[in-house]
Coordinates of N, CA and C in Angstrom, one line a residue:
Chain A
G3 N 80.9 124.3 104.1 CA 81.8 123.0 104.1 C 81.4 122.1 103.1
Q4 N 82.4 121.0 102.9 CA 82.2 119.9 101.9 C 81.8 118.4 102.4
S5 N 80.9 117.9 102.1 CA 80.4 116.5 102.7 C 79.9 115.8 101.5
L6 N 80.1 114.4 101.7 CA 79.5 113.7 100.8 C 78.8 112.4 101.8
E7 N 77.8 111.9 101.3 CA 77.1 110.8 102.0 C 76.8 109.6 101.0
Q8 N 77.1 108.4 101.5 CA 76.8 107.1 100.8 C 76.8 106.1 101.5
P9 N 76.0 104.9 101.2 CA 75.7 104.0 102.1 C 76.9 103.3 102.7
S10 N 77.1 102.8 103.9 CA 78.3 102.1 104.3 C 78.5 100.9 103.8
E11 N 77.5 100.2 103.4 CA 77.3 98.8 103.0 C 76.3 98.4 102.2
V12 N 76.5 97.5 101.1 CA 75.5 96.9 100.3 C 75.9 95.5 100.0
T13 N 74.7 94.8 100.0 CA 75.0 93.3 99.8 C 74.2 92.9 98.6
A14 N 74.6 92.2 97.6 CA 73.7 91.7 96.6 C 74.2 90.4 96.0
V15 N 73.4 89.6 95.2 CA 73.8 88.3 94.7 C 74.3 88.5 93.3
E16 N 75.2 87.5 92.9 CA 75.7 87.4 91.6 C 74.7 87.7 90.5
G17 N 74.7 88.4 89.5 CA 73.9 88.5 88.3 C 72.9 89.7 88.8
A18 N 72.8 90.3 89.8 CA 72.1 91.3 90.2 C 72.5 92.5 89.8
I19 N 71.6 93.6 90.0 CA 71.9 95.0 89.8 C 72.0 95.7 91.1
V20 N 72.7 96.6 91.1 CA 72.9 97.4 92.6 C 73.3 98.9 92.2
Q21 N 72.7 99.6 93.1 CA 72.8 101.0 92.9 C 73.3 101.7 94.1
I22 N 74.4 102.4 93.9 CA 75.1 103.0 95.2 C 75.0 104.5 94.9
N23 N 74.1 105.1 95.9 CA 73.9 106.4 95.8 C 74.9 107.4 96.6
C24 N 75.0 108.7 96.1 CA 75.9 109.6 96.7 C 75.3 111.0 96.7
T25 N 75.2 111.5 97.6 CA 74.8 112.9 97.9 C 75.8 113.9 98.3
Y26 N 76.0 115.0 98.0 CA 77.1 115.8 98.3 C 76.7 117.4 98.5
Q27 N 77.6 117.9 99.2 CA 77.6 119.3 99.5 C 78.9 120.0 99.2
T28 N 79.2 120.7 98.4 CA 80.5 121.3 98.1 C 80.4 122.6 97.5
S29 N 81.6 123.4 97.5 CA 81.6 124.6 96.6 C 82.7 124.2 95.5
G30 N 82.7 124.9 94.4 CA 83.7 124.6 93.3 C 83.5 123.4 92.8
F31 N 82.2 122.9 92.3 CA 82.0 121.8 91.9 C 82.3 121.5 90.2
Y32 N 83.1 120.7 89.9 CA 83.4 120.5 88.6 C 82.6 119.2 88.1
G33 N 82.7 118.1 89.0 CA 81.9 117.0 88.5 C 82.1 115.8 89.8
L34 N 81.5 114.6 89.6 CA 81.6 113.6 90.6 C 82.4 112.3 89.8
S35 N 83.2 111.8 90.5 CA 83.9 110.7 90.1 C 83.4 109.7 91.0
W36 N 83.7 108.2 90.4 CA 83.5 107.1 91.2 C 84.9 106.2 91.0
Y37 N 85.2 105.7 92.2 CA 86.4 104.9 92.2 C 86.0 103.5 92.8
Q38 N 86.8 102.5 92.5 CA 86.7 101.4 93.0 C 88.0 100.7 93.9
Q39 N 87.8 100.3 95.0 CA 89.3 99.9 95.8 C 88.7 98.4 96.3
H40 N 89.8 97.5 96.0 CA 89.8 96.2 96.5 C 90.7 96.3 97.8
D41 N 90.3 95.5 98.9 CA 91.2 95.4 100.0 C 92.6 95.4 99.8
G42 N 93.4 96.3 100.4 CA 94.9 96.2 100.1 C 95.2 97.0 99.0
G43 N 94.3 97.4 98.2 CA 94.8 98.0 96.8 C 94.6 99.4 96.8
A44 N 95.0 100.1 95.7 CA 94.8 101.6 95.5 C 93.5 101.7 94.8
P45 N 92.9 102.9 94.9 CA 91.6 103.1 94.2 C 91.9 103.1 92.6
T46 N 90.9 102.6 91.9 CA 91.1 102.6 90.4 C 89.8 103.5 89.8
F47 N 90.0 104.2 89.0 CA 89.0 105.2 88.4 C 88.1 104.5 87.6
L48 N 86.8 104.7 88.0 CA 85.7 104.0 87.0 C 84.9 105.0 86.3
S49 N 84.6 106.1 86.7 CA 83.7 107.1 85.8 C 83.9 108.4 86.4
Y50 N 83.4 109.5 85.6 CA 83.3 110.7 85.9 C 82.2 111.3 85.2
N51 N 81.5 112.1 85.9 CA 80.3 112.9 85.4 C 80.4 114.3 85.5
A52 N 80.6 115.3 84.6 CA 80.5 116.6 84.7 C 79.2 117.2 84.4
L53 N 78.4 116.5 83.5 CA 77.2 117.0 83.1 C 76.0 116.1 83.8
D54 N 74.9 116.7 83.8 CA 73.7 115.8 84.1 C 73.4 114.7 83.2
G55 N 73.0 113.7 83.8 CA 72.6 112.3 82.8 C 73.5 111.1 83.3
L56 N 73.3 110.3 82.5 CA 73.8 108.9 82.6 C 75.0 108.6 81.7
E57 N 76.3 108.1 82.3 CA 77.4 107.7 81.5 C 77.3 106.2 81.8
E58 N 77.6 105.6 80.5 CA 77.7 104.0 80.7 C 79.0 103.5 80.2
T59 N 79.6 102.8 80.9 CA 80.9 102.1 80.5 C 80.8 100.6 80.9
G60 N 80.5 99.9 79.8 CA 80.3 98.4 80.3 C 79.1 98.0 81.1
R61 N 79.6 97.2 82.2 CA 78.5 96.9 83.1 C 78.3 98.0 84.2
F62 N 79.1 99.1 84.1 CA 78.9 100.1 85.1 C 78.4 101.4 84.5
S63 N 77.4 102.0 85.2 CA 76.9 103.4 84.7 C 77.0 104.2 85.8
S64 N 77.1 105.5 85.5 CA 77.1 106.5 86.6 C 76.2 107.7 86.0
F65 N 75.5 108.1 87.0 CA 74.4 109.2 87.0 C 74.6 110.5 87.7
L66 N 74.5 111.6 87.3 CA 74.5 112.9 88.0 C 73.3 113.8 87.8
S67 N 73.0 114.4 88.8 CA 72.0 115.4 89.0 C 72.6 116.6 89.6
R68 N 73.1 117.7 88.9 CA 73.7 118.9 89.6 C 72.7 119.4 90.4
S69 N 71.5 119.6 90.0 CA 70.5 120.3 90.5 C 70.2 119.8 92.1
D70 N 70.2 118.4 92.0 CA 69.9 117.8 93.2 C 71.1 117.3 94.0
S71 N 72.2 117.6 93.6 CA 73.6 117.5 94.2 C 73.5 115.9 94.6
Y72 N 73.4 115.2 93.6 CA 73.0 113.6 93.7 C 73.5 112.8 92.5
G73 N 74.3 111.8 92.9 CA 74.6 110.9 91.7 C 74.6 109.4 92.3
Y74 N 74.7 108.5 91.3 CA 74.7 107.1 91.7 C 75.5 106.3 90.8
L75 N 76.0 105.2 91.4 CA 76.9 104.2 90.5 C 76.0 103.0 90.2
L76 N 75.6 102.4 89.1 CA 74.9 101.4 88.8 C 75.8 100.3 88.5
L77 N 75.7 99.1 89.2 CA 76.5 98.0 88.6 C 75.6 97.0 88.2
Q78 N 75.9 96.5 87.0 CA 74.8 95.5 86.5 C 75.5 93.9 86.3
E79 N 74.9 93.1 86.4 CA 75.4 91.5 86.1 C 76.6 91.5 87.2
L80 N 76.3 91.6 88.3 CA 77.3 91.6 89.4 C 78.0 90.3 89.3
Q81 N 79.3 90.5 89.5 CA 80.2 89.5 89.7 C 81.0 89.2 91.0
M82 N 81.4 88.3 91.5 CA 82.1 88.1 92.6 C 83.2 89.0 92.7
K83 N 83.8 89.2 91.6 CA 85.1 90.1 91.6 C 84.7 91.7 91.9
D84 N 83.5 91.9 91.9 CA 82.9 93.2 92.1 C 82.9 93.6 93.6
S85 N 82.9 92.5 94.5 CA 83.0 92.9 95.8 C 84.3 93.8 96.2
A86 N 84.1 94.9 96.7 CA 85.1 95.9 96.9 C 84.4 97.3 97.6
S87 N 85.3 98.1 97.7 CA 84.7 99.5 98.3 C 84.5 100.3 97.1
Y88 N 83.6 101.2 97.1 CA 83.2 102.2 96.0 C 83.2 103.3 96.7
F89 N 83.9 104.4 96.1 CA 84.0 105.8 96.6 C 83.5 106.7 95.6
C90 N 82.5 107.6 95.9 CA 82.3 108.9 95.2 C 83.2 109.9 95.6
A91 N 83.5 110.7 94.6 CA 84.4 111.7 95.0 C 84.0 113.1 94.2
V92 N 84.0 114.2 95.0 CA 83.6 115.4 94.4 C 84.9 116.0 93.7
E93 N 85.0 116.3 92.6 CA 86.1 116.9 91.9 C 85.7 118.5 91.7
G94 N 86.6 119.0 92.5 CA 86.6 120.8 92.4 C 87.8 121.2 92.5
F95 N 88.2 122.1 93.4 CA 89.5 122.6 93.4 C 90.4 121.6 93.9
K96 N 89.9 120.5 94.5 CA 90.6 119.3 94.9 C 89.6 118.2 95.1
T97 N 90.2 117.0 95.1 CA 89.2 116.0 95.1 C 88.8 115.5 96.6
I98 N 87.6 115.4 96.9 CA 87.1 115.0 98.2 C 86.4 113.6 98.2
F99 N 86.8 112.7 98.9 CA 86.2 111.3 98.8 C 85.1 111.3 99.8
G100 N 84.2 110.4 99.5 CA 83.1 110.0 100.4 C 83.7 108.8 101.3
A101 N 83.0 108.2 102.2 CA 83.4 107.5 103.2 C 83.5 106.1 102.6
G102 N 83.0 105.9 101.5 CA 83.0 104.6 100.6 C 81.8 103.6 101.2
T103 N 81.5 102.9 100.0 CA 80.5 101.8 100.3 C 81.1 100.5 100.2
R104 N 81.0 99.6 101.0 CA 81.5 98.2 100.7 C 80.4 97.4 100.3
L105 N 80.7 96.9 99.1 CA 79.8 95.8 98.2 C 80.3 94.5 98.5
F106 N 79.4 93.7 99.1 CA 79.4 92.2 99.1 C 78.7 91.5 98.2
V107 N 79.3 90.9 97.2 CA 78.5 90.0 96.2 C 78.5 88.6 96.6
K108 N 77.2 88.2 96.9 CA 77.2 86.7 97.4 C 76.9 85.8 96.0
A109 N 77.1 84.6 96.1 CA 76.9 83.6 95.1 C 75.5 83.2 95.1
Chain B
G20 N 97.3 103.5 79.0 CA 96.8 104.3 80.1 C 98.0 104.8 80.8
A21 N 97.7 106.0 81.5 CA 98.6 106.5 82.5 C 99.1 105.8 83.5
V22 N 100.4 105.6 83.9 CA 101.0 104.8 84.9 C 101.5 105.7 86.1
V23 N 101.2 105.4 87.2 CA 101.8 106.1 88.4 C 102.5 105.1 89.3
S24 N 103.7 105.2 89.6 CA 104.4 104.3 90.5 C 104.8 104.9 91.9
Q25 N 104.7 104.0 92.9 CA 105.0 104.3 94.2 C 106.2 103.5 94.6
H26 N 107.2 104.0 95.5 CA 108.3 103.3 96.0 C 108.7 103.8 97.4
P27 N 108.9 102.8 98.4 CA 108.4 101.3 98.4 C 107.1 101.0 98.4
S28 N 106.7 99.9 98.2 CA 105.3 99.6 98.2 C 105.0 99.1 99.8
W29 N 105.9 98.7 100.4 CA 105.5 98.7 101.8 C 106.9 98.8 102.6
V30 N 106.8 99.4 103.9 CA 108.0 99.7 104.7 C 107.7 99.5 106.1
I31 N 108.6 98.9 106.8 CA 108.6 98.9 108.3 C 109.6 99.7 108.8
C32 N 109.4 100.6 109.8 CA 110.5 101.3 110.5 C 110.2 101.3 111.9
K33 N 111.3 101.7 112.6 CA 111.4 102.1 114.0 C 110.8 103.4 114.3
S34 N 110.1 103.6 115.3 CA 109.7 104.7 115.9 C 110.8 105.8 115.9
G35 N 110.7 107.1 115.5 CA 111.6 108.0 115.4 C 112.4 108.2 114.3
T36 N 112.3 107.3 113.4 CA 113.1 107.3 112.0 C 112.2 107.9 110.9
S37 N 112.7 108.4 109.9 CA 112.2 109.1 108.8 C 112.1 108.3 107.6
V38 N 110.9 108.2 106.9 CA 110.6 107.5 105.8 C 110.4 108.3 104.5
K39 N 111.0 107.9 103.5 CA 110.7 108.7 102.3 C 110.0 107.9 101.3
I40 N 108.9 108.4 100.9 CA 108.0 107.6 99.7 C 108.2 108.3 98.3
E41 N 108.3 107.7 97.3 CA 108.3 108.3 96.0 C 107.1 108.2 95.1
C42 N 106.7 109.1 94.4 CA 105.7 108.9 93.6 C 106.1 109.5 92.2
R43 N 106.1 108.5 91.1 CA 106.4 109.0 90.0 C 105.4 108.7 88.9
S44 N 105.1 109.7 88.0 CA 104.4 109.5 86.9 C 105.2 108.9 85.6
L45 N 105.0 107.7 85.2 CA 105.9 107.0 84.3 C 105.7 107.5 82.8
D46 N 104.6 107.8 82.3 CA 104.5 108.1 80.9 C 103.8 109.3 80.6
F47 N 103.8 110.4 81.7 CA 103.3 111.5 81.4 C 103.9 112.5 82.4
Q48 N 103.7 113.9 82.1 CA 104.3 114.9 83.0 C 103.0 115.3 83.9
A49 N 103.3 115.3 85.2 CA 102.2 115.5 86.2 C 102.6 117.0 86.9
T50 N 101.9 117.9 86.4 CA 102.0 119.1 87.0 C 101.4 119.3 88.4
T51 N 100.6 118.3 88.8 CA 100.0 118.3 90.1 C 99.9 116.9 90.6
M52 N 100.4 116.7 91.8 CA 100.4 115.3 92.6 C 99.6 115.5 93.7
F53 N 98.7 114.7 94.3 CA 98.2 114.7 95.5 C 98.7 113.5 96.4
W54 N 98.7 113.8 97.7 CA 99.1 112.8 98.7 C 97.9 112.5 99.7
Y55 N 97.5 111.2 99.7 CA 96.5 110.9 100.6 C 96.8 109.8 101.7
R56 N 96.1 109.7 102.6 CA 96.3 108.7 103.6 C 95.1 108.1 103.8
Q57 N 95.1 106.7 104.2 CA 94.0 106.1 104.3 C 94.2 104.9 105.3
F58 N 93.3 105.1 106.5 CA 93.6 104.3 107.6 C 92.5 103.1 107.3
P59 N 92.8 101.7 107.9 CA 92.0 100.7 107.6 C 90.6 100.8 107.5
K60 N 89.8 100.4 106.6 CA 88.3 100.6 106.5 C 87.8 102.0 106.5
Q61 N 88.7 103.3 106.1 CA 88.3 104.3 106.2 C 88.5 104.9 104.8
S62 N 88.2 106.4 104.6 CA 88.3 106.7 103.4 C 89.5 107.3 103.1
L63 N 89.9 107.8 101.8 CA 91.3 108.4 101.4 C 90.9 110.1 102.1
M64 N 91.9 110.2 102.8 CA 92.0 111.7 103.2 C 93.1 112.5 102.6
L65 N 92.8 113.4 102.0 CA 93.9 114.5 101.3 C 94.8 115.1 102.4
M66 N 96.1 114.8 102.2 CA 97.0 115.4 102.9 C 97.5 116.6 102.5
A67 N 97.8 116.7 101.2 CA 98.5 118.0 100.6 C 98.6 117.6 98.9
T68 N 98.6 118.9 98.5 CA 98.7 119.0 96.9 C 100.1 119.6 96.7
S69 N 100.6 119.0 95.8 CA 102.1 119.0 95.4 C 102.0 119.6 94.0
N70 N 102.7 121.0 93.7 CA 102.8 121.5 92.3 C 104.3 121.5 92.1
E71 N 104.6 121.1 90.9 CA 106.1 121.2 90.7 C 106.8 122.4 90.6
G72 N 107.7 122.7 91.3 CA 108.5 123.9 91.4 C 107.9 125.0 92.5
S73 N 106.9 124.5 93.2 CA 106.5 125.4 94.3 C 106.1 124.5 95.5
K74 N 106.0 125.3 96.7 CA 105.4 124.7 97.8 C 104.2 123.9 97.7
A75 N 104.2 122.9 98.6 CA 103.0 122.1 98.8 C 101.9 122.8 99.5
T76 N 100.8 122.5 99.3 CA 99.5 123.1 100.0 C 98.9 121.9 100.9
Y77 N 99.0 122.3 102.1 CA 98.7 121.2 103.1 C 97.1 121.3 103.7
E78 N 96.6 120.3 103.9 CA 95.2 120.2 104.4 C 95.2 120.7 105.8
Q79 N 94.0 121.2 106.3 CA 93.9 121.4 107.7 C 94.3 120.2 108.6
G80 N 95.1 120.6 109.5 CA 95.5 119.4 110.5 C 96.6 118.5 110.2
V81 N 97.0 118.8 108.9 CA 98.3 118.0 108.6 C 99.5 119.0 108.8
E82 N 100.5 118.4 109.5 CA 101.7 119.1 110.0 C 102.8 119.1 108.8
K83 N 103.0 120.3 108.2 CA 103.7 120.3 107.2 C 105.4 120.0 107.6
D84 N 105.7 120.2 108.8 CA 107.0 120.0 109.2 C 107.2 118.5 109.5
K85 N 106.2 117.8 109.6 CA 106.3 116.3 110.0 C 106.3 115.5 108.5
F86 N 105.3 116.1 107.6 CA 105.0 115.4 106.3 C 105.8 116.2 105.2
L87 N 106.9 116.2 105.0 CA 107.7 117.0 104.0 C 107.6 116.5 102.4
I88 N 107.2 117.5 101.7 CA 106.7 117.2 100.4 C 107.6 117.9 99.5
N89 N 108.1 117.2 98.5 CA 109.1 117.9 97.4 C 108.6 117.3 96.1
H90 N 108.2 118.4 95.2 CA 107.8 118.0 93.9 C 109.0 118.6 92.9
A91 N 110.0 117.8 92.9 CA 111.2 118.4 92.1 C 111.2 118.5 90.8
S92 N 110.3 117.6 90.0 CA 110.5 117.4 88.6 C 108.8 117.2 88.1
L93 N 108.5 117.2 87.0 CA 107.2 117.0 86.4 C 106.7 115.5 86.6
T94 N 107.7 114.6 87.0 CA 107.5 113.3 87.1 C 107.7 112.7 88.4
L95 N 108.1 113.5 89.3 CA 108.5 112.9 90.6 C 108.0 113.8 91.9
S96 N 107.4 113.3 92.6 CA 107.1 113.9 94.1 C 107.4 112.9 95.1
T97 N 107.9 113.5 96.3 CA 108.2 112.6 97.3 C 107.5 113.2 98.6
L98 N 107.3 112.2 99.6 CA 106.6 112.4 100.8 C 107.6 111.9 101.9
T99 N 108.1 112.7 102.7 CA 109.0 112.1 103.7 C 108.3 112.4 105.0
V100 N 108.1 111.2 105.7 CA 107.4 111.3 107.1 C 108.5 111.2 108.2
T101 N 108.8 112.4 108.8 CA 109.8 112.5 109.7 C 109.5 112.2 111.0
S102 N 110.6 111.6 111.8 CA 110.2 111.1 113.2 C 108.8 110.4 113.2
A103 N 108.8 109.3 112.5 CA 107.6 108.6 112.4 C 107.2 108.1 113.8
H104 N 106.0 108.0 113.9 CA 105.5 107.2 115.2 C 104.4 106.2 114.8
P105 N 104.2 105.4 115.8 CA 103.1 104.2 115.5 C 101.8 104.9 115.0
E106 N 101.4 105.8 115.4 CA 100.0 106.5 114.8 C 100.2 106.9 113.5
D107 N 101.4 107.0 112.9 CA 101.7 107.4 111.4 C 101.5 106.2 110.4
S108 N 101.5 105.1 111.1 CA 101.2 104.0 110.4 C 99.8 104.0 109.6
S109 N 100.0 103.8 108.4 CA 98.7 104.0 107.4 C 99.2 103.6 105.8
F110 N 98.0 103.8 105.1 CA 98.5 103.5 103.6 C 98.5 104.8 103.0
Y111 N 99.7 105.1 102.5 CA 99.8 106.5 101.9 C 99.7 106.3 100.3
I112 N 99.0 107.0 99.5 CA 98.5 106.9 98.5 C 99.0 108.3 97.6
C113 N 99.6 108.2 96.3 CA 99.7 109.5 95.7 C 98.8 109.4 94.3
S114 N 98.5 110.4 93.9 CA 97.9 110.4 92.5 C 98.5 111.5 91.8
A115 N 98.3 111.6 90.5 CA 99.0 112.5 89.6 C 97.8 112.9 88.6
V116 N 98.0 114.1 88.3 CA 97.0 114.8 87.2 C 97.9 115.5 86.2
G117 N 97.6 115.2 85.0 CA 98.7 116.1 84.0 C 97.9 116.0 82.8
E118 N 98.7 116.0 81.8 CA 98.2 116.1 80.3 C 97.9 114.8 79.8
A119 N 97.7 113.7 80.4 CA 97.6 112.4 79.9 C 96.2 112.3 79.4
S120 N 96.0 111.3 78.6 CA 94.7 111.0 78.0 C 93.7 110.7 79.2
G121 N 92.4 110.8 78.9 CA 91.5 110.5 79.9 C 90.6 111.5 80.2
G122 N 90.5 112.6 79.6 CA 89.3 113.6 79.7 C 89.6 114.5 80.8
P123 N 88.8 115.1 81.4 CA 88.9 116.4 82.4 C 89.6 115.7 83.7
A124 N 90.8 116.3 83.9 CA 91.5 116.1 85.2 C 91.2 114.8 85.8
T125 N 91.4 113.7 85.1 CA 91.6 112.5 85.7 C 92.8 112.2 86.6
Q126 N 92.5 111.8 87.7 CA 93.6 111.4 88.7 C 94.1 109.9 88.4
Y127 N 95.3 109.8 88.3 CA 95.7 108.4 88.3 C 96.5 108.0 89.5
F128 N 96.1 107.2 90.2 CA 96.7 106.9 91.4 C 97.8 105.8 91.4
G129 N 98.7 106.0 92.2 CA 99.8 104.9 92.5 C 99.1 103.8 93.2
P130 N 100.1 102.8 93.3 CA 99.6 101.5 94.0 C 99.7 101.7 95.6
G131 N 100.2 102.8 96.1 CA 100.1 102.9 97.5 C 101.3 102.4 98.2
T132 N 101.6 103.0 99.5 CA 102.8 102.5 100.3 C 102.1 102.0 101.5
R133 N 102.3 101.1 102.1 CA 101.8 100.6 103.7 C 103.0 101.0 104.4
L134 N 103.0 101.8 105.3 CA 103.8 102.2 106.2 C 103.3 101.6 107.6
T135 N 104.4 100.8 108.2 CA 104.2 100.3 109.6 C 105.3 100.9 110.5
V136 N 105.1 101.6 111.6 CA 106.0 102.0 112.4 C 105.9 101.2 113.7
L137 N 107.0 100.7 114.2 CA 107.0 99.9 115.3 C 107.3 100.7 116.5

């Protein structure tokens, strides 16, 4: 079967760094994506890792280890607007989303 | 960047009626579109995969006769919730995959349609 695990909730302060981990079990794996979703909105694509290693896009970075079936999203210089839900998603024959991690950024 | 629209953005209907939701890729051709459903504070659950010109592939547990999907062109897919009931109230989101820029198989999500069935 296919499954993803990520923490349900994370709290951090403005300016801090936070890491959201994701472990997965799947078949037909092409890569791991990360999406951000604000309350009431649709998911927006953040990053995609097909190969092992770190991908950096501005304040956000994403890491993948295929051998460990593990990835993480790193958010730096946190801002209040980063408060949202973050989903990891396994990209295979279809996309399977994790349950999401709600990030609360405090002043 | 690629844009996907959905219409309507929200709809309220009476129990027993049917509701059609449109998903359009505005600046690219989408060979594949996906339909998701999301209940409050939960993840996106894939309902079906829609390929242009062929029948949709439904996920286990999703009633194909209740959720009718038509992918009539490379830019339009529709989801019709037939005989809607209050338990069908949810946030319905489509996504499109095509030849737009963005690297390997990036999904572009529509803004979602919030359905409330009274």
